[in-house]
CSV table of C-alpha atoms (C1' of nucleotides) in Angstrom, one decimal:
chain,number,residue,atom,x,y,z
L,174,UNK,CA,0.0,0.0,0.0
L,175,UNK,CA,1.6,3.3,-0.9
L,176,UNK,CA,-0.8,6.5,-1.3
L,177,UNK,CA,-0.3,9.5,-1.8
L,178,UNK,CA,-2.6,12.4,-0.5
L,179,UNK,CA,-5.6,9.9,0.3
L,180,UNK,CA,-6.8,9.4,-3.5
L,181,UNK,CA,-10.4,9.7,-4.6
L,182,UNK,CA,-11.4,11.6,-1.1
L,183,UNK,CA,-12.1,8.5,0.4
L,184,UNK,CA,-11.8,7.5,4.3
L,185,UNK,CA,-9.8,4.2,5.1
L,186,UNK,CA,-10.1,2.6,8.4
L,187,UNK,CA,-6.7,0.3,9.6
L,188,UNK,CA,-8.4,-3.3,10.3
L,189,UNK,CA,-4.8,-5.1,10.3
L,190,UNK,CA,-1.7,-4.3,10.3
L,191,UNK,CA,0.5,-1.0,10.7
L,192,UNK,CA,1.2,1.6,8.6
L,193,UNK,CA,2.8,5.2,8.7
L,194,UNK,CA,1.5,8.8,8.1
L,195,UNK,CA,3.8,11.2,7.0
L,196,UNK,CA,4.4,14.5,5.0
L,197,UNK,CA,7.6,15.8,3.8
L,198,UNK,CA,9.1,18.9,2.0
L,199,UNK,CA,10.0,19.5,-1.4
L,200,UNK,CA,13.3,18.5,-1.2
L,201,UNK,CA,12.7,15.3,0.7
L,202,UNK,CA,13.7,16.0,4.1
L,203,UNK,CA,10.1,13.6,5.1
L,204,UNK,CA,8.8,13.8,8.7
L,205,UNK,CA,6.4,10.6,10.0
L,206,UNK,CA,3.5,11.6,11.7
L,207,UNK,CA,2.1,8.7,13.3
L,208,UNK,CA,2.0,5.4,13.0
L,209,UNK,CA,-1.3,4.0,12.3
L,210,UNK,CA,-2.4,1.0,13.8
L,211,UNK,CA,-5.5,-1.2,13.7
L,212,UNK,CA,-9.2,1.4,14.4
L,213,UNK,CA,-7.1,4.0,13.0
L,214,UNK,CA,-8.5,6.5,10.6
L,215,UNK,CA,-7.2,7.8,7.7
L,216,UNK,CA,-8.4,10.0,4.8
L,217,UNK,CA,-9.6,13.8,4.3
L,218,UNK,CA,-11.9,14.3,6.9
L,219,UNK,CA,-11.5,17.9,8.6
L,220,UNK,CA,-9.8,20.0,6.1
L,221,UNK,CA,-9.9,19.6,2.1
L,222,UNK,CA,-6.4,20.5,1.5
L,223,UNK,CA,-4.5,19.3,3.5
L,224,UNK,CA,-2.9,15.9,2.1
L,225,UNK,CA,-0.4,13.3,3.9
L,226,UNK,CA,1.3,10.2,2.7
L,227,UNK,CA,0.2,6.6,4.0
L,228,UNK,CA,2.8,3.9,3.7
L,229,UNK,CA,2.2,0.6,4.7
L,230,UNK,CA,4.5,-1.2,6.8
L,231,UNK,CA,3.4,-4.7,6.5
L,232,UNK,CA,0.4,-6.3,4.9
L,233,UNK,CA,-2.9,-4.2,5.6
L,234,UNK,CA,-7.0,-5.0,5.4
L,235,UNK,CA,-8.8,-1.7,5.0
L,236,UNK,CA,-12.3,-1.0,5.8
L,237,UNK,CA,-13.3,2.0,3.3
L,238,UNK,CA,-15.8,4.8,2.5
L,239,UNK,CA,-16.8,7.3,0.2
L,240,UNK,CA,-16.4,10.6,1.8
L,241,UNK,CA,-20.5,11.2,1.7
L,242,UNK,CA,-20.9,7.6,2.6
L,243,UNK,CA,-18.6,8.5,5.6
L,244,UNK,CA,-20.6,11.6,6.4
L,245,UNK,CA,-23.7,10.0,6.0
L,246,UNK,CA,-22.9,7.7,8.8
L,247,UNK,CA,-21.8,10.5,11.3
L,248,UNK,CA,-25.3,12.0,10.8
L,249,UNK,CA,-26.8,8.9,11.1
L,250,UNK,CA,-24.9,7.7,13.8
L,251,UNK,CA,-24.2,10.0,17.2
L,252,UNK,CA,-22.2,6.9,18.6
L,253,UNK,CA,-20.3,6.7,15.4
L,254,UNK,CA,-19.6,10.4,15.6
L,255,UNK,CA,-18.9,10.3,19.5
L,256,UNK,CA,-16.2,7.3,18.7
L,257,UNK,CA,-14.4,9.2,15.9
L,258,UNK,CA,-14.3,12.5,18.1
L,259,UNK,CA,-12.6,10.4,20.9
L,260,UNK,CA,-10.3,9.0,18.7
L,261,UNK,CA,-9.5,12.2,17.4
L,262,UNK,CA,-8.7,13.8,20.7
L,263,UNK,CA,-6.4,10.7,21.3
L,264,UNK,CA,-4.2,11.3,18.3
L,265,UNK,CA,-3.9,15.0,19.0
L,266,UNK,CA,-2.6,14.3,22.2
L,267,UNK,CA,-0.2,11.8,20.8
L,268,UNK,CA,1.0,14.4,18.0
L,269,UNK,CA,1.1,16.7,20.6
L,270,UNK,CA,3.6,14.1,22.7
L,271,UNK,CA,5.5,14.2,20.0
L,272,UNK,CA,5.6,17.7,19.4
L,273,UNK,CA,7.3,18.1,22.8
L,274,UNK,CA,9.7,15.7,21.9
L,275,UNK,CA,10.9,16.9,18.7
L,276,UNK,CA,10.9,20.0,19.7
L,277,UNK,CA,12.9,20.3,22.9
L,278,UNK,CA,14.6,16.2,23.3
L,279,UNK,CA,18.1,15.3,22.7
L,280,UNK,CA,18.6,12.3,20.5
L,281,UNK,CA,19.5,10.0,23.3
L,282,UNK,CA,15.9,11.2,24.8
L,283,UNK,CA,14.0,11.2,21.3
L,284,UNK,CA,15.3,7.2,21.2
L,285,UNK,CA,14.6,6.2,24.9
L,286,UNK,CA,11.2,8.0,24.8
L,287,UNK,CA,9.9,5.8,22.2
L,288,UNK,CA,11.2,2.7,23.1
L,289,UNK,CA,9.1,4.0,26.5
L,290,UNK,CA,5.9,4.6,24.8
L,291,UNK,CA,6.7,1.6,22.5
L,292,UNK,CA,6.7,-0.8,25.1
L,293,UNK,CA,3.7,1.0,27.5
L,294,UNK,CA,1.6,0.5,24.1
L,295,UNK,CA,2.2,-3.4,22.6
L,296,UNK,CA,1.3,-5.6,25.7
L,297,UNK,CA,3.4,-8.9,24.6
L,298,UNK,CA,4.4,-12.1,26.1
L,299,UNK,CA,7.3,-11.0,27.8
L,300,UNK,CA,6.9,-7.4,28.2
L,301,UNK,CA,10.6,-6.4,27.9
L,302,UNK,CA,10.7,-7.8,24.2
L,303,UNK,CA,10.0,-5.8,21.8
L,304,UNK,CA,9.2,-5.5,18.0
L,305,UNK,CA,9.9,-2.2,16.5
L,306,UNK,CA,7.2,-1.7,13.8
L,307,UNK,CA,9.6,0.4,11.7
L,308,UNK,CA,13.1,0.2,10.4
L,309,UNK,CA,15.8,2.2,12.0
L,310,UNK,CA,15.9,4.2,9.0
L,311,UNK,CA,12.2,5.1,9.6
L,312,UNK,CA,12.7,5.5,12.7
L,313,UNK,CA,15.0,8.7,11.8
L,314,UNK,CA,12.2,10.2,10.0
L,315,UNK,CA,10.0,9.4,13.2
L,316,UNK,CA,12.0,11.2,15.6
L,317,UNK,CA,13.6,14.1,13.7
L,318,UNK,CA,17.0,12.6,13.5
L,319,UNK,CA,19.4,11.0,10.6
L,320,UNK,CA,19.3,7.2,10.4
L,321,UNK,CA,23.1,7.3,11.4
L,322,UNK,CA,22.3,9.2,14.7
L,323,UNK,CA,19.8,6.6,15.5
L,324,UNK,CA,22.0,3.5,14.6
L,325,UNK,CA,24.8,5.9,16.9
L,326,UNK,CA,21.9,5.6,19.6
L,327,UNK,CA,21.0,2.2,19.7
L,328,UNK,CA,24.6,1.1,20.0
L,329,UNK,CA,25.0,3.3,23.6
L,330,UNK,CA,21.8,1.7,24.6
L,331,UNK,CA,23.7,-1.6,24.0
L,332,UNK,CA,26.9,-0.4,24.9
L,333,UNK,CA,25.4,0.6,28.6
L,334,UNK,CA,23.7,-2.9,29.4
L,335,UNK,CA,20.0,-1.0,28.7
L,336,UNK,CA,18.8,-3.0,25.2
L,337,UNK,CA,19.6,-5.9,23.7
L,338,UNK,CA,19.1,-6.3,19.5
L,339,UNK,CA,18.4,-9.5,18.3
L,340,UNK,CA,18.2,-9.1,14.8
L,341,UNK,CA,16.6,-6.3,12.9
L,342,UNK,CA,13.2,-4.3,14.5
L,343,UNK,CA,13.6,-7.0,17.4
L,344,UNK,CA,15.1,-5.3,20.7
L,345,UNK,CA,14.6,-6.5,24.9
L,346,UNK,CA,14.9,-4.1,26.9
L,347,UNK,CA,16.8,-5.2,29.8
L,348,UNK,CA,17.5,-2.2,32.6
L,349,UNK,CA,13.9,-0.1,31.9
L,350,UNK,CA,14.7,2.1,34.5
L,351,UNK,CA,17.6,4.0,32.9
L,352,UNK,CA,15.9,4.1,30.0
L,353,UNK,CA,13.0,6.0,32.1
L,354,UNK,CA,16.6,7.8,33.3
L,355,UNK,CA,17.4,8.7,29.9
L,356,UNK,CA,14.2,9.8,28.4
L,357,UNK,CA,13.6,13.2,29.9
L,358,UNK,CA,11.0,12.0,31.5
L,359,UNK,CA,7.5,12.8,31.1
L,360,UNK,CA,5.8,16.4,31.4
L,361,UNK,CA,2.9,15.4,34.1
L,362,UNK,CA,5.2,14.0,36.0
L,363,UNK,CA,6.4,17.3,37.6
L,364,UNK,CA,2.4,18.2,38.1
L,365,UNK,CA,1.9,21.0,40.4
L,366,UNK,CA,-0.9,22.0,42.5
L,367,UNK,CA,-3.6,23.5,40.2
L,368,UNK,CA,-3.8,27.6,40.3
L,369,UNK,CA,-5.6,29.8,38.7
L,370,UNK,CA,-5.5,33.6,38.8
K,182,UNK,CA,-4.8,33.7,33.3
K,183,UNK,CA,-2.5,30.9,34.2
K,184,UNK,CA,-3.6,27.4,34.4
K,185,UNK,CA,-2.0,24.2,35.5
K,186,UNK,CA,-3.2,21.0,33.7
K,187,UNK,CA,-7.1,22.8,33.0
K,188,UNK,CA,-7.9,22.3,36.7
K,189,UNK,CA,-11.4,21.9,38.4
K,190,UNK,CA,-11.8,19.0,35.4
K,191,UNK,CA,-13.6,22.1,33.2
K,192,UNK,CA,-13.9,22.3,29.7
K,193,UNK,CA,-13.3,26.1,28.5
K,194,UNK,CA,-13.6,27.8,25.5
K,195,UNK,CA,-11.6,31.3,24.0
K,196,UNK,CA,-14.4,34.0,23.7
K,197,UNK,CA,-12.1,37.3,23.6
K,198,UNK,CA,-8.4,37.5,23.5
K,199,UNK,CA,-4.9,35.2,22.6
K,200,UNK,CA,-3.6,32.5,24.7
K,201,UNK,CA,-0.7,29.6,24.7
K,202,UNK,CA,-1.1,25.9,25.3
K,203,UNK,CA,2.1,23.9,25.9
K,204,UNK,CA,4.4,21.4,28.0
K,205,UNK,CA,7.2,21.2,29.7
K,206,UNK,CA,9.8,18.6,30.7
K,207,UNK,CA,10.6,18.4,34.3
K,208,UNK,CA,14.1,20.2,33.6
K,209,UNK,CA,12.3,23.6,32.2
K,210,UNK,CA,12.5,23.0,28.8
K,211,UNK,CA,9.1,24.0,27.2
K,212,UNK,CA,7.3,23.8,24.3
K,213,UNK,CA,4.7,25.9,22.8
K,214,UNK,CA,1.8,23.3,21.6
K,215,UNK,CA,-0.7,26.0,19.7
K,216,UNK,CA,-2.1,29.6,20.0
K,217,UNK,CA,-5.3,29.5,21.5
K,218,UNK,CA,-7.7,31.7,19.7
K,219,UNK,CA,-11.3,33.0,20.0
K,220,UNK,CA,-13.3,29.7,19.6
K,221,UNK,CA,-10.9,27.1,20.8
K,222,UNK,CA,-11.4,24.9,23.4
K,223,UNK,CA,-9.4,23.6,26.6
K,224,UNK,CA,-9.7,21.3,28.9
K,225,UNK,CA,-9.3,17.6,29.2
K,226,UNK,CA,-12.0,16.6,26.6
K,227,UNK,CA,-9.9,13.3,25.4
K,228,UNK,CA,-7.7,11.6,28.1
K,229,UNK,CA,-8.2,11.8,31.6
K,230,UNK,CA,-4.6,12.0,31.9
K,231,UNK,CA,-2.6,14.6,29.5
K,232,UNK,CA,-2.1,17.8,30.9
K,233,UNK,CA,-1.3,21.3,29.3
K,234,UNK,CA,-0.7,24.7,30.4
K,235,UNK,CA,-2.4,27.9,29.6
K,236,UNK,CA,-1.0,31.1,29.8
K,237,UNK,CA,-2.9,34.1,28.5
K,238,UNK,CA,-1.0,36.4,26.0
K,239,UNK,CA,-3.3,39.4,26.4
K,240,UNK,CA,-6.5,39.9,28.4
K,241,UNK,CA,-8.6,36.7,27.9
K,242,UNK,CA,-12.3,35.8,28.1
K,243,UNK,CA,-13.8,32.3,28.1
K,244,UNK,CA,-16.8,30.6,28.6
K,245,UNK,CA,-16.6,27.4,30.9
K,246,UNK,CA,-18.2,24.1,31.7
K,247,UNK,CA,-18.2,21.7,33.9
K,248,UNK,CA,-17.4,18.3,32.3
K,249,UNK,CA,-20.1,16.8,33.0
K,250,UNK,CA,-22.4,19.8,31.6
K,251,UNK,CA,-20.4,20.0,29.0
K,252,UNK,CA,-20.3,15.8,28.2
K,253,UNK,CA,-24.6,16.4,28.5
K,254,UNK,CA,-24.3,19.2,25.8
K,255,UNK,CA,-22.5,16.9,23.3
K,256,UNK,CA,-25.2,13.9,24.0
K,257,UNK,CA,-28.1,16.5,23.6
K,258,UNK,CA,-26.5,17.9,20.3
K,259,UNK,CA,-25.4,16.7,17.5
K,260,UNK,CA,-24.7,20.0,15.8
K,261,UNK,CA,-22.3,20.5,19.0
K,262,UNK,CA,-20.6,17.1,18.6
K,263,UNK,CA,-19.8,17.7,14.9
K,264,UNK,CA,-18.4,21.5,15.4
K,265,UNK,CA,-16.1,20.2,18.2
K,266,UNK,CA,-15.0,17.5,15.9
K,267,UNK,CA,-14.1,19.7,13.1
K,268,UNK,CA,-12.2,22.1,15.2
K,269,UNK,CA,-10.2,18.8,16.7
K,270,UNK,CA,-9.7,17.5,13.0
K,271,UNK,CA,-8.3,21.4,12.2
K,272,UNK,CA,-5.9,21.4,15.9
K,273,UNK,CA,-4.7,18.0,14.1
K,274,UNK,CA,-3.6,19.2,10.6
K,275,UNK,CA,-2.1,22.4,12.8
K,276,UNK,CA,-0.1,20.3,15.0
K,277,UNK,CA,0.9,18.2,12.1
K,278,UNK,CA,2.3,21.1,10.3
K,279,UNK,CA,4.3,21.9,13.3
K,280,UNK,CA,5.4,18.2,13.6
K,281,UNK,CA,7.2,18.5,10.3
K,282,UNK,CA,8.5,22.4,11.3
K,283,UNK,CA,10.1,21.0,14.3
K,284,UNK,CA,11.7,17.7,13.3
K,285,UNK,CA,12.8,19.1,9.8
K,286,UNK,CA,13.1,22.5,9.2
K,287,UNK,CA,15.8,25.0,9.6
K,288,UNK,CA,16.1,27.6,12.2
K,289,UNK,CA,15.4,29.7,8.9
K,290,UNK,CA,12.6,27.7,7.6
K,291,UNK,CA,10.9,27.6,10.9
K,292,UNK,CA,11.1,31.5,11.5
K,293,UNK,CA,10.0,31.8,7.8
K,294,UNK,CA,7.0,29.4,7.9
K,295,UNK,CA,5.6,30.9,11.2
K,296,UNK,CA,5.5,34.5,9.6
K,297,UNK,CA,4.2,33.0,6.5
K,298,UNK,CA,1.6,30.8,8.4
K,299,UNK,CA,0.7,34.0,10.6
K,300,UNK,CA,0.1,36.3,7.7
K,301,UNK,CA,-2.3,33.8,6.0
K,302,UNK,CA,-3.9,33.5,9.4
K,303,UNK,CA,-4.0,37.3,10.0
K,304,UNK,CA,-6.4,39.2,7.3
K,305,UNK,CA,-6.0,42.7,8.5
K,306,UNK,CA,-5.8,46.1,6.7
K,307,UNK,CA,-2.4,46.6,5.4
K,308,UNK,CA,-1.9,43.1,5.2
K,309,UNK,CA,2.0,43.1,5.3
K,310,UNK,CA,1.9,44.4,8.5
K,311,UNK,CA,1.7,41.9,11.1
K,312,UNK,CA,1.0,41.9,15.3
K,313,UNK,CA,3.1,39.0,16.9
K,314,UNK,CA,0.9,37.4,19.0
K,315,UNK,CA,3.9,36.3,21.3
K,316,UNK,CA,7.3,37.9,22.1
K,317,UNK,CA,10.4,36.4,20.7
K,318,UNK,CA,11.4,34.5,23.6
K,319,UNK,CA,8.2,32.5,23.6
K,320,UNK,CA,8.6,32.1,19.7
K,321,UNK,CA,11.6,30.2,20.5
K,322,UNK,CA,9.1,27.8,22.5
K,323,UNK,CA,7.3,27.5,20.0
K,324,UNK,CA,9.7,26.6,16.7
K,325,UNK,CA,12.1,24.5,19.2
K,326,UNK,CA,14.9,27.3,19.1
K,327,UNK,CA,16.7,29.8,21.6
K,328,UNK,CA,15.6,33.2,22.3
K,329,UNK,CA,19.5,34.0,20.9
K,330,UNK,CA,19.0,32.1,17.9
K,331,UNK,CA,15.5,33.5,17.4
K,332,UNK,CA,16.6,37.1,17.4
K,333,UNK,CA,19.5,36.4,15.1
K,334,UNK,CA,17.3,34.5,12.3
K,335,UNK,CA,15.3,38.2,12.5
K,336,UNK,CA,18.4,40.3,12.1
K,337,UNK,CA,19.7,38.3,9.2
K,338,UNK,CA,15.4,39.0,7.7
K,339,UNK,CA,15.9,42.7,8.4
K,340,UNK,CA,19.6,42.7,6.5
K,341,UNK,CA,18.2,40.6,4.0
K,342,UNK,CA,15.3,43.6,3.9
K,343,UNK,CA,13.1,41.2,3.8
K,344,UNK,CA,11.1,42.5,7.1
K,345,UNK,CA,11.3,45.7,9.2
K,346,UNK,CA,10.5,45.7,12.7
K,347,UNK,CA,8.5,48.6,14.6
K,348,UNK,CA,8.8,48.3,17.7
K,349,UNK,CA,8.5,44.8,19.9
K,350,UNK,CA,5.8,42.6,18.2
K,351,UNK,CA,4.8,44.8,15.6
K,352,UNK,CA,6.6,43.3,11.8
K,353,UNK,CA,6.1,44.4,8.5
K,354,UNK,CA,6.7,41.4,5.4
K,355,UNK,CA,8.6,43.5,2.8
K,356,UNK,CA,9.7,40.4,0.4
K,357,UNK,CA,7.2,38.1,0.6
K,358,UNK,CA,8.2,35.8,-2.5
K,359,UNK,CA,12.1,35.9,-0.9
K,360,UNK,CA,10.2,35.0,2.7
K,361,UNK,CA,8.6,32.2,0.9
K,362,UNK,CA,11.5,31.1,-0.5
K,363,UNK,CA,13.3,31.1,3.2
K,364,UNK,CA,10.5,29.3,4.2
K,365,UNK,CA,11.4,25.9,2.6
K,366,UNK,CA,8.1,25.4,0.9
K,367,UNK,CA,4.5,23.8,1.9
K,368,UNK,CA,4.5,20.0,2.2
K,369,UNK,CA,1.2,20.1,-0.7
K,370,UNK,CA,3.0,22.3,-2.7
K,371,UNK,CA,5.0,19.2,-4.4
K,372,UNK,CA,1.3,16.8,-4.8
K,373,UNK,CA,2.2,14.0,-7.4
K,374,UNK,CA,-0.6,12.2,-9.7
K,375,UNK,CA,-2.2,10.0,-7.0
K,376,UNK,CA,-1.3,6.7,-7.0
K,377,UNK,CA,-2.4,3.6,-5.1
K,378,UNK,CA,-1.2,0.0,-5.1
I,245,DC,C1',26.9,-15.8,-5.8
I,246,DG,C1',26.3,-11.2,-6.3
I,247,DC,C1',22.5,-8.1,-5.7
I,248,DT,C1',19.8,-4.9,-2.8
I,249,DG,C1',18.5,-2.9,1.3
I,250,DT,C1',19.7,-2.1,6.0
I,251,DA,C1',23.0,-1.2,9.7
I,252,DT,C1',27.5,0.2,11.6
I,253,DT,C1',31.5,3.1,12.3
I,254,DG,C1',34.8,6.8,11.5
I,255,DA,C1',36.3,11.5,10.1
I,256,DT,C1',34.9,16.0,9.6
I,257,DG,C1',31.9,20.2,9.4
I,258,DC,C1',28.5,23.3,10.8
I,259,DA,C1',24.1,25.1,12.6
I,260,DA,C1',22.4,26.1,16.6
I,261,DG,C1',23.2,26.1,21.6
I,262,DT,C1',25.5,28.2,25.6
I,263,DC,C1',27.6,31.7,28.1
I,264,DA,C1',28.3,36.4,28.7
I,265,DA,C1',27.9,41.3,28.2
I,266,DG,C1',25.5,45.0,27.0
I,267,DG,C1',21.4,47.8,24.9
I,268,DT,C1',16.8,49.8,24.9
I,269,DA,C1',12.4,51.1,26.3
I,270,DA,C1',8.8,51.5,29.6
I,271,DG,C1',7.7,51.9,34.1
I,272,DT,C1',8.2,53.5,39.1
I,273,DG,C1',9.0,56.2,42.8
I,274,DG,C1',12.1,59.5,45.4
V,184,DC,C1',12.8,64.7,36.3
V,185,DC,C1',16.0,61.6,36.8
V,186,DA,C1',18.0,57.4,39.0
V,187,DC,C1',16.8,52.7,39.2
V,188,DT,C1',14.4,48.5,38.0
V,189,DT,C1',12.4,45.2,35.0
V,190,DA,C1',11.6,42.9,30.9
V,191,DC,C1',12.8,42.1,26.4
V,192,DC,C1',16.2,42.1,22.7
V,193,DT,C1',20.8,42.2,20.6
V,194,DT,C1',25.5,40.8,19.7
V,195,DG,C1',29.9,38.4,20.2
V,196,DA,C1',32.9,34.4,21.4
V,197,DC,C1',33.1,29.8,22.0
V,198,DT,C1',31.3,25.0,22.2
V,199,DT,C1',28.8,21.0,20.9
V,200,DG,C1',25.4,17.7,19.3
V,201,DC,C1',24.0,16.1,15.4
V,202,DA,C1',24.5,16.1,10.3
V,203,DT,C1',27.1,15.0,6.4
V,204,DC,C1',30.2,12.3,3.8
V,205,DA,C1',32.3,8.0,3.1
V,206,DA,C1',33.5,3.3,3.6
V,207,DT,C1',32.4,-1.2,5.1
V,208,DA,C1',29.7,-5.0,7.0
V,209,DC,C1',25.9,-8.0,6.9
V,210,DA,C1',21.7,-10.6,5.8
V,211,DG,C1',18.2,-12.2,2.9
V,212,DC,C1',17.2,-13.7,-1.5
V,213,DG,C1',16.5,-14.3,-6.6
DNA sequence: CGCTGTATTGATGCAAGTCAAGGTAAGTGG
DNA sequence: CCACTTACCTTGACTTGCATCAATACAGCG
């Protein structure tokens, strides 16, 4: 799957499998937005201009609509509409997560952040294993960095006893708390008593 | 106005006036998550956990709910539902345009963009001449730069001729095809014949 | 076996950060 | 009215984290 600026104004719905949303400049410099997993929308729905790229990163089912067929629903259905509003709100706050971390985290942070949010996210087996859903390559265009840097990255991680790799897009993390260390830590964790003047 | 993590469990909305919504690591370092404007809302309408702060840039007035009034409001109305959805959808594509400024721009690019992004934004009567809504220190909060590196990337504009600057917050766009330019160009702007496979 | 795509590692450069010292303009109050 | 403060902006010297450029390694696979 490879689109480019959701085609025929149609809305796609993830049913398996992951993909990535992402935008980029003319000159290539590319910049993922999220990565789209299973209930995830896609498509035009608030604004008609703006366009993004969806890429998938291993096989993917699609549910689809037309776009009136999609409005029709949200006039028809208030719990429809209430369920797409929530999942709205959730990816804001994710892009704004990430917004925070592009924005103001070092590389070793960016890395150890995700790995974080990776890992609260895919409840597995053993919990400290992990798949990465996206090449190291990818994961440069993630987090705002070159893929060298993030190769650079992992190999500290390794060299300090806090990830193991076994093979590509499989890492354990093994010492989660100075990873936590290394992350920056999170912004509501500092929460303050509520004022208001 | 100065809020901690929208306290009190209220939903608010911008009547009169400019505010800032952003997040900070535990360290100090901050970022700028979006200009609130007359019509946007606050509050924790998604997650019961993310938290933002608000700081009013001038005077502000808001309207306010409780969340379970305002929870009522979107079960009685549908019209409701569907505005507070488009606004979400429009916060999204925002973000998302910061997402790429952030993780892939220049200190150049990002100081271009954001004058660029303000003027479309900004219909007034001499439309070259633009208020800044913040000061440049909380710019630099905003596009992921220092105050320093801020207020150099507006010297070189002025040299360049391509602003002039009366007084604090007050600009004028002089060259706007050379600001353009600067800006490193709209992610759209390169849209290929859609494909799909 | 030799591609092709991904990851690693080293050497070097530079954009932006940091640190530091003023500058300016608008208050404030003696 | 003028010292003094406060808040914001400017500029310079220096440092550094990450990018860039380049070479090599490695694994899967047709």
């Amino acid at each position: 799957m490879q689109m480019r600026g959701h085609s025929h104004h149609r809305v796609h719905v993830i049913l398996q499998g992951a993909a990535i949303l992402s935008t980029s400049l003319a000159d290539g410099r590319k910049q993922i937005l999220r990565v789209l997993m299973p209930t995830d929308f896609v498509g035009r729905l608030g604004s008609e201009t703006t366009q993004y790229d969806a890429t998938a990163l291993t096989d993917v089912t699609t549910g689809s609509f037309s776009r009136p067929a999609f409005e029709a629903l949200l006039r028809i259905s208030p719990e429809m509409t209430h369920r797409l509003l929530h999942s709205t709100l959730k990816e804001l706050d994710d892009a704004r997560e990430l917004l925070l971390l592009l924005g103001r985290k070092t590389a070793t942070e960016k890395l150890a952040s995700f790995l974080l949010a990776l890992q609260r996210r895919s409840q597995r087996l053993r919990p400290n294993r992990i798949r990465l859903p996206l090449y190291q390559f990818e994961l440069a265009d993630l987090l705002g960095l070159t893929h060298e840097t993030i190769s650079r990255q992992f190999a500290t991680l390794r060299d300090h006893g806090v990830v193991e790799c076994h093979g590509p897009r499989q890492i354990e993390i093994l010492d989660i708390d100075t990873l936590v260390e290394m992350s920056g830590g999170d912004p509501n964790e500092h929460a303050v008593s509520p004022v208001m003047q």
